[in-house]
Amino acid sequence: MPSKYANLQEEILDLKKSRNAIILVHNYQLGEIQDIADYVGDSLGLAYRARETNADVIAFCGVHFMAETAKIINPEKTVILPDKDAGCSLELSCPGEELASFLKDNANKNYYVIAYINCSADVKALSDCICTSGNAVKIVESAPDDRPILFVPDQNLGAWVMEQTGRKMDLWQGSCYVHVEFTRESISKIRDEYPQAELIAHPECTYAVRMLADVVCSTEKMVDYAKQSNASCFIVATEEGMLHRLNKEVPSKTFISGPTDHCACAECRFMKMNTLEKLRNALRDLSPEVTMNEETREKAKAPILRMLELSN
Ligand code: 13P
Ligand code: SF4
């Protein structure tokens, strides 16, 4: 039986063809959007796809900083985001002016600034190198060792990278409002129910949760880990959209959403702002379009390209 989304999905695929567009989709998006993607992946994979594409239009189903990254490296292309308000709490935790004034006040430290990709173009423009959760360890290991590192904006990812590399860094005190909701108690409770299950956690989770995990990794690496692990059941401490991809690509295994103290599974309200209807409208109207000031774009491009070269 055709799904209730079939007509809309077909309409979107026709529009995609007529616009010479590519549909890039993050792992946290609604299942019905993931199912019509040209590529579904994590922030790093999506940035590579955005750089490689020959399409005229990039329909980016994710949050604003991801679509903005695609625009920074593709100024000649039209980049659309189905809902222009799809932001990110990490981006909000580090406004460009605050970082600029911090760097000015601490100019004597000569910081090497590594920015997690979950930040605005203004913050990227002030940074030396960008990283994602998939390559943060590598990027920090390749940083010059004669300068102190300032890591922005995620304190949890930053702390995890320090644990992995032994490199001390100063951390901006931002966090993801979704991942900090997983607690030692909520995860321990579900582990008691599924004692054989392995725990997969995103590095944006707090130390207390990371300590319980069998593996801490980016969303893309979660798929690889689940495929190669001997375990048949996994508790997944990240946004619940991830389960669609895991169930689709590893159908022989069982995945359980990591619960928080309030909810059976964690949902990012920003990621879930995009819908099939909004994607259809965006491809039809070529709006909302991601734009930015050219000077900021140029400055933000260099640290992104540095990251892509370093993590190749
Ligand atoms: P990934 O790059 O691991 O997909 O993470 C993106 C993100 O926003 C996590 O909350
Ligand atoms: Fe941002 Fe957290 Fe949503 Fe990821 S899950 S987009 S870090 S608010």
GROMACS .gro file of C-alpha atoms and ligand atoms in nm:
model
  330
    1MET     CA    1   0.000   0.000   0.000
    2PRO     CA    2   0.145   0.342  -0.092
    3SER     CA    3   0.234   0.555   0.209
    4LYS     CA    4   0.033   0.867   0.298
    5TYR     CA    5   0.335   1.073   0.192
    6ALA     CA    6   0.368   0.922  -0.158
    7ASN     CA    7   0.199   1.204  -0.355
    8LEU     CA    8   0.388   1.479  -0.181
    9GLN     CA    9   0.715   1.292  -0.211
   10GLU     CA   10   0.655   1.246  -0.584
   11GLU     CA   11   0.577   1.617  -0.624
   12ILE     CA   12   0.904   1.703  -0.444
   13LEU     CA   13   1.106   1.468  -0.663
   14ASP     CA   14   0.954   1.625  -0.980
   15LEU     CA   15   1.037   1.974  -0.853
   16LYS     CA   16   1.388   1.858  -0.764
   17LYS     CA   17   1.439   1.745  -1.123
   18SER     CA   18   1.307   2.063  -1.280
   19ARG     CA   19   1.520   2.279  -1.047
   20ASN     CA   20   1.834   2.066  -1.094
   21ALA     CA   21   1.842   2.039  -0.716
   22ILE     CA   22   2.000   1.803  -0.467
   23ILE     CA   23   1.825   1.712  -0.140
   24LEU     CA   24   2.069   1.685   0.152
   25VAL     CA   25   1.921   1.554   0.476
   26HIS     CA   26   2.054   1.526   0.830
   27ASN     CA   27   2.007   1.204   1.031
   28TYR     CA   28   1.765   1.379   1.272
   29GLN     CA   29   1.509   1.476   1.008
   30LEU     CA   30   1.164   1.318   0.984
   31GLY     CA   31   1.168   0.969   0.829
   32GLU     CA   32   0.953   1.075   0.534
   33ILE     CA   33   1.212   1.341   0.445
   34GLN     CA   34   1.507   1.104   0.489
   35ASP     CA   35   1.336   0.862   0.250
   36ILE     CA   36   1.357   1.101  -0.049
   37ALA     CA   37   1.709   1.231   0.016
   38ASP     CA   38   1.997   1.217  -0.228
   39TYR     CA   39   2.214   1.184   0.078
   40VAL     CA   40   2.142   1.136   0.450
   41GLY     CA   41   2.425   1.183   0.697
   42ASP     CA   42   2.603   1.375   0.971
   43SER     CA   43   2.731   1.732   0.953
   44LEU     CA   44   3.065   1.625   0.808
   45GLY     CA   45   2.923   1.403   0.534
   46LEU     CA   46   2.674   1.673   0.444
   47ALA     CA   47   2.948   1.937   0.416
   48TYR     CA   48   3.145   1.710   0.179
   49ARG     CA   49   2.835   1.644  -0.032
   50ALA     CA   50   2.760   2.014  -0.048
   51ARG     CA   51   3.112   2.080  -0.171
   52GLU     CA   52   3.100   1.808  -0.438
   53THR     CA   53   2.760   1.869  -0.594
   54ASN     CA   54   2.700   2.004  -0.946
   55ALA     CA   55   2.336   2.086  -0.871
   56ASP     CA   56   2.214   2.447  -0.908
   57VAL     CA   57   2.001   2.429  -0.595
   58ILE     CA   58   2.078   2.268  -0.259
   59ALA     CA   59   1.763   2.188  -0.060
   60PHE     CA   60   1.908   2.145   0.286
   61CYS     CA   61   1.691   1.958   0.533
   62GLY     CA   62   1.867   2.015   0.861
   63VAL     CA   63   1.921   2.325   1.072
   64HIS     CA   64   2.033   2.671   0.970
   65PHE     CA   65   2.407   2.641   1.044
   66MET     CA   66   2.426   2.333   0.819
   67ALA     CA   67   2.258   2.508   0.526
   68GLU     CA   68   2.471   2.817   0.592
   69THR     CA   69   2.786   2.603   0.572
   70ALA     CA   70   2.669   2.475   0.233
   71LYS     CA   71   2.619   2.834   0.116
   72ILE     CA   72   2.959   2.948   0.247
   73ILE     CA   73   3.134   2.695   0.024
   74ASN     CA   74   2.890   2.736  -0.268
   75PRO     CA   75   2.820   3.109  -0.308
   76GLU     CA   76   2.699   3.065  -0.667
   77LYS     CA   77   2.432   2.810  -0.573
   78THR     CA   78   2.087   2.870  -0.435
   79VAL     CA   79   2.064   2.710  -0.089
   80ILE     CA   80   1.719   2.667   0.060
   81LEU     CA   81   1.613   2.558   0.408
   82PRO     CA   82   1.248   2.446   0.438
   83ASP     CA   83   1.198   2.639   0.764
   84LYS     CA   84   1.411   2.949   0.808
   85ASP     CA   85   1.366   2.933   1.188
   86ALA     CA   86   1.530   2.591   1.222
   87GLY     CA   87   1.813   2.706   1.450
   88CYS     CA   88   2.026   2.534   1.714
   89SER     CA   89   2.076   2.595   2.086
   90LEU     CA   90   2.452   2.564   2.046
   91GLU     CA   91   2.454   2.836   1.782
   92LEU     CA   92   2.247   3.057   2.014
   93SER     CA   93   2.489   2.997   2.303
   94CYS     CA   94   2.775   3.173   2.123
   95PRO     CA   95   2.679   3.501   1.952
   96GLY     CA   96   2.948   3.637   1.717
   97GLU     CA   97   2.978   3.969   1.905
   98GLU     CA   98   3.039   3.788   2.235
   99LEU     CA   99   3.314   3.576   2.088
  100ALA     CA  100   3.469   3.882   1.919
  101SER     CA  101   3.473   4.073   2.244
  102PHE     CA  102   3.614   3.772   2.437
  103LEU     CA  103   3.895   3.738   2.182
  104LYS     CA  104   3.966   4.111   2.202
  105ASP     CA  105   3.981   4.101   2.583
  106ASN     CA  106   4.214   3.799   2.568
  107ALA     CA  107   4.425   3.907   2.271
  108ASN     CA  108   4.745   3.844   2.471
  109LYS     CA  109   4.666   3.470   2.473
  110ASN     CA  110   4.678   3.443   2.092
  111TYR     CA  111   4.416   3.167   2.094
  112TYR     CA  112   4.387   2.912   1.815
  113VAL     CA  113   4.008   2.902   1.784
  114ILE     CA  114   3.841   2.572   1.693
  115ALA     CA  115   3.469   2.609   1.632
  116TYR     CA  116   3.232   2.317   1.632
  117ILE     CA  117   3.032   2.349   1.309
  118ASN     CA  118   2.715   2.411   1.517
  119CYS     CA  119   2.769   2.788   1.515
  120SER     CA  120   2.689   3.092   1.300
  121ALA     CA  121   2.887   3.218   1.001
  122ASP     CA  122   2.998   3.510   1.223
  123VAL     CA  123   3.160   3.267   1.467
  124LYS     CA  124   3.314   3.062   1.186
  125ALA     CA  125   3.460   3.385   1.046
  126LEU     CA  126   3.642   3.440   1.379
  127SER     CA  127   3.781   3.085   1.390
  128ASP     CA  128   4.101   2.918   1.273
  129CYS     CA  129   3.947   2.579   1.202
  130ILE     CA  130   3.602   2.420   1.211
  131CYS     CA  131   3.531   2.069   1.333
  132THR     CA  132   3.233   1.835   1.357
  133SER     CA  133   3.168   1.559   1.606
  134GLY     CA  134   3.301   1.318   1.340
  135ASN     CA  135   3.648   1.476   1.313
  136ALA     CA  136   3.695   1.686   1.631
  137VAL     CA  137   3.967   1.459   1.771
  138LYS     CA  138   4.165   1.476   1.446
  139ILE     CA  139   4.124   1.853   1.415
  140VAL     CA  140   4.240   1.915   1.772
  141GLU     CA  141   4.536   1.679   1.725
  142SER     CA  142   4.642   1.877   1.420
  143ALA     CA  143   4.627   2.216   1.596
  144PRO     CA  144   4.957   2.399   1.651
  145ASP     CA  145   5.105   2.302   1.987
  146ASP     CA  146   5.257   2.643   2.061
  147ARG     CA  147   4.921   2.821   2.099
  148PRO     CA  148   4.640   2.770   2.353
  149ILE     CA  149   4.315   2.638   2.205
  150LEU     CA  150   3.978   2.798   2.259
  151PHE     CA  151   3.704   2.549   2.173
  152VAL     CA  152   3.357   2.691   2.099
  153PRO     CA  153   3.065   2.656   2.156
  154ASP     CA  154   3.001   2.304   2.296
  155GLN     CA  155   3.158   2.238   2.636
  156ASN     CA  156   3.058   1.869   2.631
  157LEU     CA  157   3.210   1.789   2.293
  158GLY     CA  158   3.513   1.995   2.397
  159ALA     CA  159   3.553   1.803   2.723
  160TRP     CA  160   3.520   1.471   2.541
  161VAL     CA  161   3.791   1.574   2.291
  162MET     CA  162   4.019   1.670   2.580
  163GLU     CA  163   3.966   1.323   2.730
  164GLN     CA  164   4.050   1.161   2.395
  165THR     CA  165   4.354   1.370   2.306
  166GLY     CA  166   4.497   1.476   2.641
  167ARG     CA  167   4.516   1.829   2.497
  168LYS     CA  168   4.404   2.101   2.736
  169MET     CA  169   4.164   2.357   2.589
  170ASP     CA  170   3.962   2.651   2.715
  171LEU     CA  171   3.594   2.571   2.659
  172TRP     CA  172   3.308   2.803   2.573
  173GLN     CA  173   3.021   2.716   2.808
  174GLY     CA  174   2.756   2.629   2.547
  175SER     CA  175   2.556   2.308   2.527
  176CYS     CA  176   2.291   2.130   2.324
  177TYR     CA  177   1.958   2.155   2.501
  178VAL     CA  178   1.858   1.808   2.369
  179HIS     CA  179   2.165   1.605   2.464
  180VAL     CA  180   2.206   1.747   2.815
  181GLU     CA  181   1.859   1.609   2.892
  182PHE     CA  182   1.992   1.253   2.905
  183THR     CA  183   2.096   1.183   3.264
  184ARG     CA  184   2.281   0.908   3.446
  185GLU     CA  185   1.948   0.814   3.610
  186SER     CA  186   1.739   0.804   3.292
  187ILE     CA  187   1.999   0.595   3.109
  188SER     CA  188   2.067   0.361   3.403
  189LYS     CA  189   1.695   0.291   3.434
  190ILE     CA  190   1.659   0.182   3.069
  191ARG     CA  191   1.981  -0.020   3.097
  192ASP     CA  192   1.826  -0.215   3.384
  193GLU     CA  193   1.538  -0.301   3.151
  194TYR     CA  194   1.771  -0.405   2.865
  195PRO     CA  195   2.084  -0.539   3.035
  196GLN     CA  196   2.225  -0.687   2.711
  197ALA     CA  197   2.194  -0.363   2.517
  198GLU     CA  198   2.496  -0.150   2.432
  199LEU     CA  199   2.477   0.225   2.487
  200ILE     CA  200   2.567   0.452   2.194
  201ALA     CA  201   2.600   0.820   2.291
  202HIS     CA  202   2.667   1.143   2.104
  203PRO     CA  203   2.960   1.349   2.239
  204GLU     CA  204   2.722   1.638   2.309
  205CYS     CA  205   2.597   1.431   2.605
  206THR     CA  206   2.728   1.514   2.952
  207TYR     CA  207   3.025   1.339   3.114
  208ALA     CA  208   2.791   1.134   3.338
  209VAL     CA  209   2.623   0.980   3.031
  210ARG     CA  210   2.940   0.947   2.822
  211MET     CA  211   3.093   0.747   3.109
  212LEU     CA  212   2.816   0.487   3.078
  213ALA     CA  213   2.850   0.452   2.700
  214ASP     CA  214   3.003   0.163   2.507
  215VAL     CA  215   3.081   0.406   2.228
  216VAL     CA  216   3.071   0.786   2.194
  217CYS     CA  217   3.057   0.905   1.834
  218SER     CA  218   2.900   1.119   1.562
  219THR     CA  219   2.564   1.020   1.416
  220GLU     CA  220   2.726   0.872   1.103
  221LYS     CA  221   2.962   0.657   1.305
  222MET     CA  222   2.663   0.525   1.502
  223VAL     CA  223   2.548   0.345   1.187
  224ASP     CA  224   2.892   0.191   1.129
  225TYR     CA  225   2.921   0.090   1.494
  226ALA     CA  226   2.580  -0.079   1.502
  227LYS     CA  227   2.665  -0.274   1.186
  228GLN     CA  228   2.997  -0.409   1.312
  229SER     CA  229   2.914  -0.467   1.681
  230ASN     CA  230   2.831  -0.818   1.806
  231ALA     CA  231   2.546  -0.675   2.012
  232SER     CA  232   2.191  -0.709   1.880
  233CYS     CA  233   2.027  -0.435   2.086
  234PHE     CA  234   2.131  -0.070   2.139
  235ILE     CA  235   2.016   0.223   2.351
  236VAL     CA  236   2.077   0.536   2.146
  237ALA     CA  237   2.146   0.857   2.341
  238THR     CA  238   2.086   1.113   2.070
  239GLU     CA  239   1.796   1.279   1.888
  240GLU     CA  240   1.522   1.027   1.806
  241GLY     CA  241   1.534   1.088   1.425
  242MET     CA  242   1.851   0.877   1.427
  243LEU     CA  243   1.645   0.564   1.484
  244HIS     CA  244   1.485   0.589   1.139
  245ARG     CA  245   1.821   0.553   0.968
  246LEU     CA  246   1.944   0.285   1.211
  247ASN     CA  247   1.629   0.075   1.169
  248LYS     CA  248   1.644   0.113   0.792
  249GLU     CA  249   2.013   0.029   0.749
  250VAL     CA  250   2.050  -0.227   1.027
  251PRO     CA  251   1.707  -0.398   1.026
  252SER     CA  252   1.828  -0.714   1.198
  253LYS     CA  253   1.905  -0.528   1.523
  254THR     CA  254   1.694  -0.347   1.782
  255PHE     CA  255   1.733   0.022   1.866
  256ILE     CA  256   1.580   0.194   2.168
  257SER     CA  257   1.563   0.571   2.208
  258GLY     CA  258   1.761   0.690   2.506
  259PRO     CA  259   1.503   0.834   2.747
  260THR     CA  260   1.540   1.158   2.943
  261ASP     CA  261   1.392   1.222   3.287
  262HIS     CA  262   1.082   1.374   3.121
  263CYS     CA  263   1.045   1.190   2.792
  264ALA     CA  264   1.068   0.842   2.640
  265CYS     CA  265   1.286   0.988   2.364
  266ALA     CA  266   1.462   1.317   2.292
  267GLU     CA  267   1.346   1.537   2.007
  268CYS     CA  268   1.516   1.852   1.871
  269ARG     CA  269   1.242   2.106   1.811
  270PHE     CA  270   1.460   2.286   1.553
  271MET     CA  271   1.526   1.975   1.346
  272LYS     CA  272   1.158   1.890   1.349
  273MET     CA  273   1.050   2.228   1.207
  274ASN     CA  274   1.113   2.099   0.854
  275THR     CA  275   0.825   1.906   0.697
  276LEU     CA  276   0.756   1.759   0.353
  277GLU     CA  277   0.509   2.044   0.282
  278LYS     CA  278   0.770   2.307   0.365
  279LEU     CA  279   1.028   2.127   0.152
  280ARG     CA  280   0.783   2.119  -0.142
  281ASN     CA  281   0.710   2.491  -0.100
  282ALA     CA  282   1.079   2.576  -0.072
  283LEU     CA  283   1.161   2.394  -0.397
  284ARG     CA  284   0.862   2.549  -0.570
  285ASP     CA  285   0.934   2.909  -0.453
  286LEU     CA  286   1.314   2.886  -0.406
  287SER     CA  287   1.255   3.033  -0.063
  288PRO     CA  288   1.348   3.059   0.224
  289GLU     CA  289   1.693   3.111   0.076
  290VAL     CA  290   2.008   3.117   0.290
  291THR     CA  291   2.206   3.437   0.233
  292MET     CA  292   2.481   3.624   0.415
  293ASN     CA  293   2.714   3.915   0.402
  294GLU     CA  294   2.994   3.849   0.146
  295GLU     CA  295   3.278   3.960   0.374
  296THR     CA  296   3.162   3.722   0.650
  297ARG     CA  297   3.118   3.442   0.397
  298GLU     CA  298   3.474   3.481   0.265
  299LYS     CA  299   3.618   3.482   0.618
  300ALA     CA  300   3.410   3.181   0.725
  301LYS     CA  301   3.511   2.979   0.418
  302ALA     CA  302   3.882   2.937   0.502
  303PRO     CA  303   3.836   2.749   0.835
  304ILE     CA  304   3.574   2.522   0.675
  305LEU     CA  305   3.803   2.434   0.384
  306ARG     CA  306   4.087   2.377   0.633
  307MET     CA  307   3.867   2.128   0.815
  308LEU     CA  308   3.771   1.947   0.494
  309GLU     CA  309   4.137   1.916   0.395
  310LEU     CA  310   4.248   1.798   0.739
  311SER     CA  311   3.981   1.534   0.776
  312ASN     CA  312   4.013   1.387   0.429
  31313P     P1  313   2.642   1.503   1.387
  31313P     O1  314   2.739   1.584   1.303
  31313P     O2  315   2.709   1.397   1.469
  31313P     O3  316   2.532   1.449   1.302
  31313P     O4  317   2.577   1.601   1.494
  31313P     C1  318   2.501   1.713   1.461
  31313P     C2  319   2.419   1.761   1.571
  31313P     O5  320   2.357   1.865   1.561
  31313P     C3  321   2.413   1.683   1.692
  31313P     O6  322   2.319   1.737   1.780
  314SF4    FE1  323   2.151   2.188   1.783
  314SF4    FE2  324   2.114   2.008   1.970
  314SF4    FE3  325   1.935   2.032   1.777
  314SF4    FE4  326   2.181   1.927   1.726
  314SF4     S1  327   2.020   1.843   1.855
  314SF4     S2  328   2.070   2.080   1.604
  314SF4     S3  329   2.306   2.051   1.865
  314SF4     S4  330   1.985   2.187   1.931
   0.00000   0.00000   0.00000
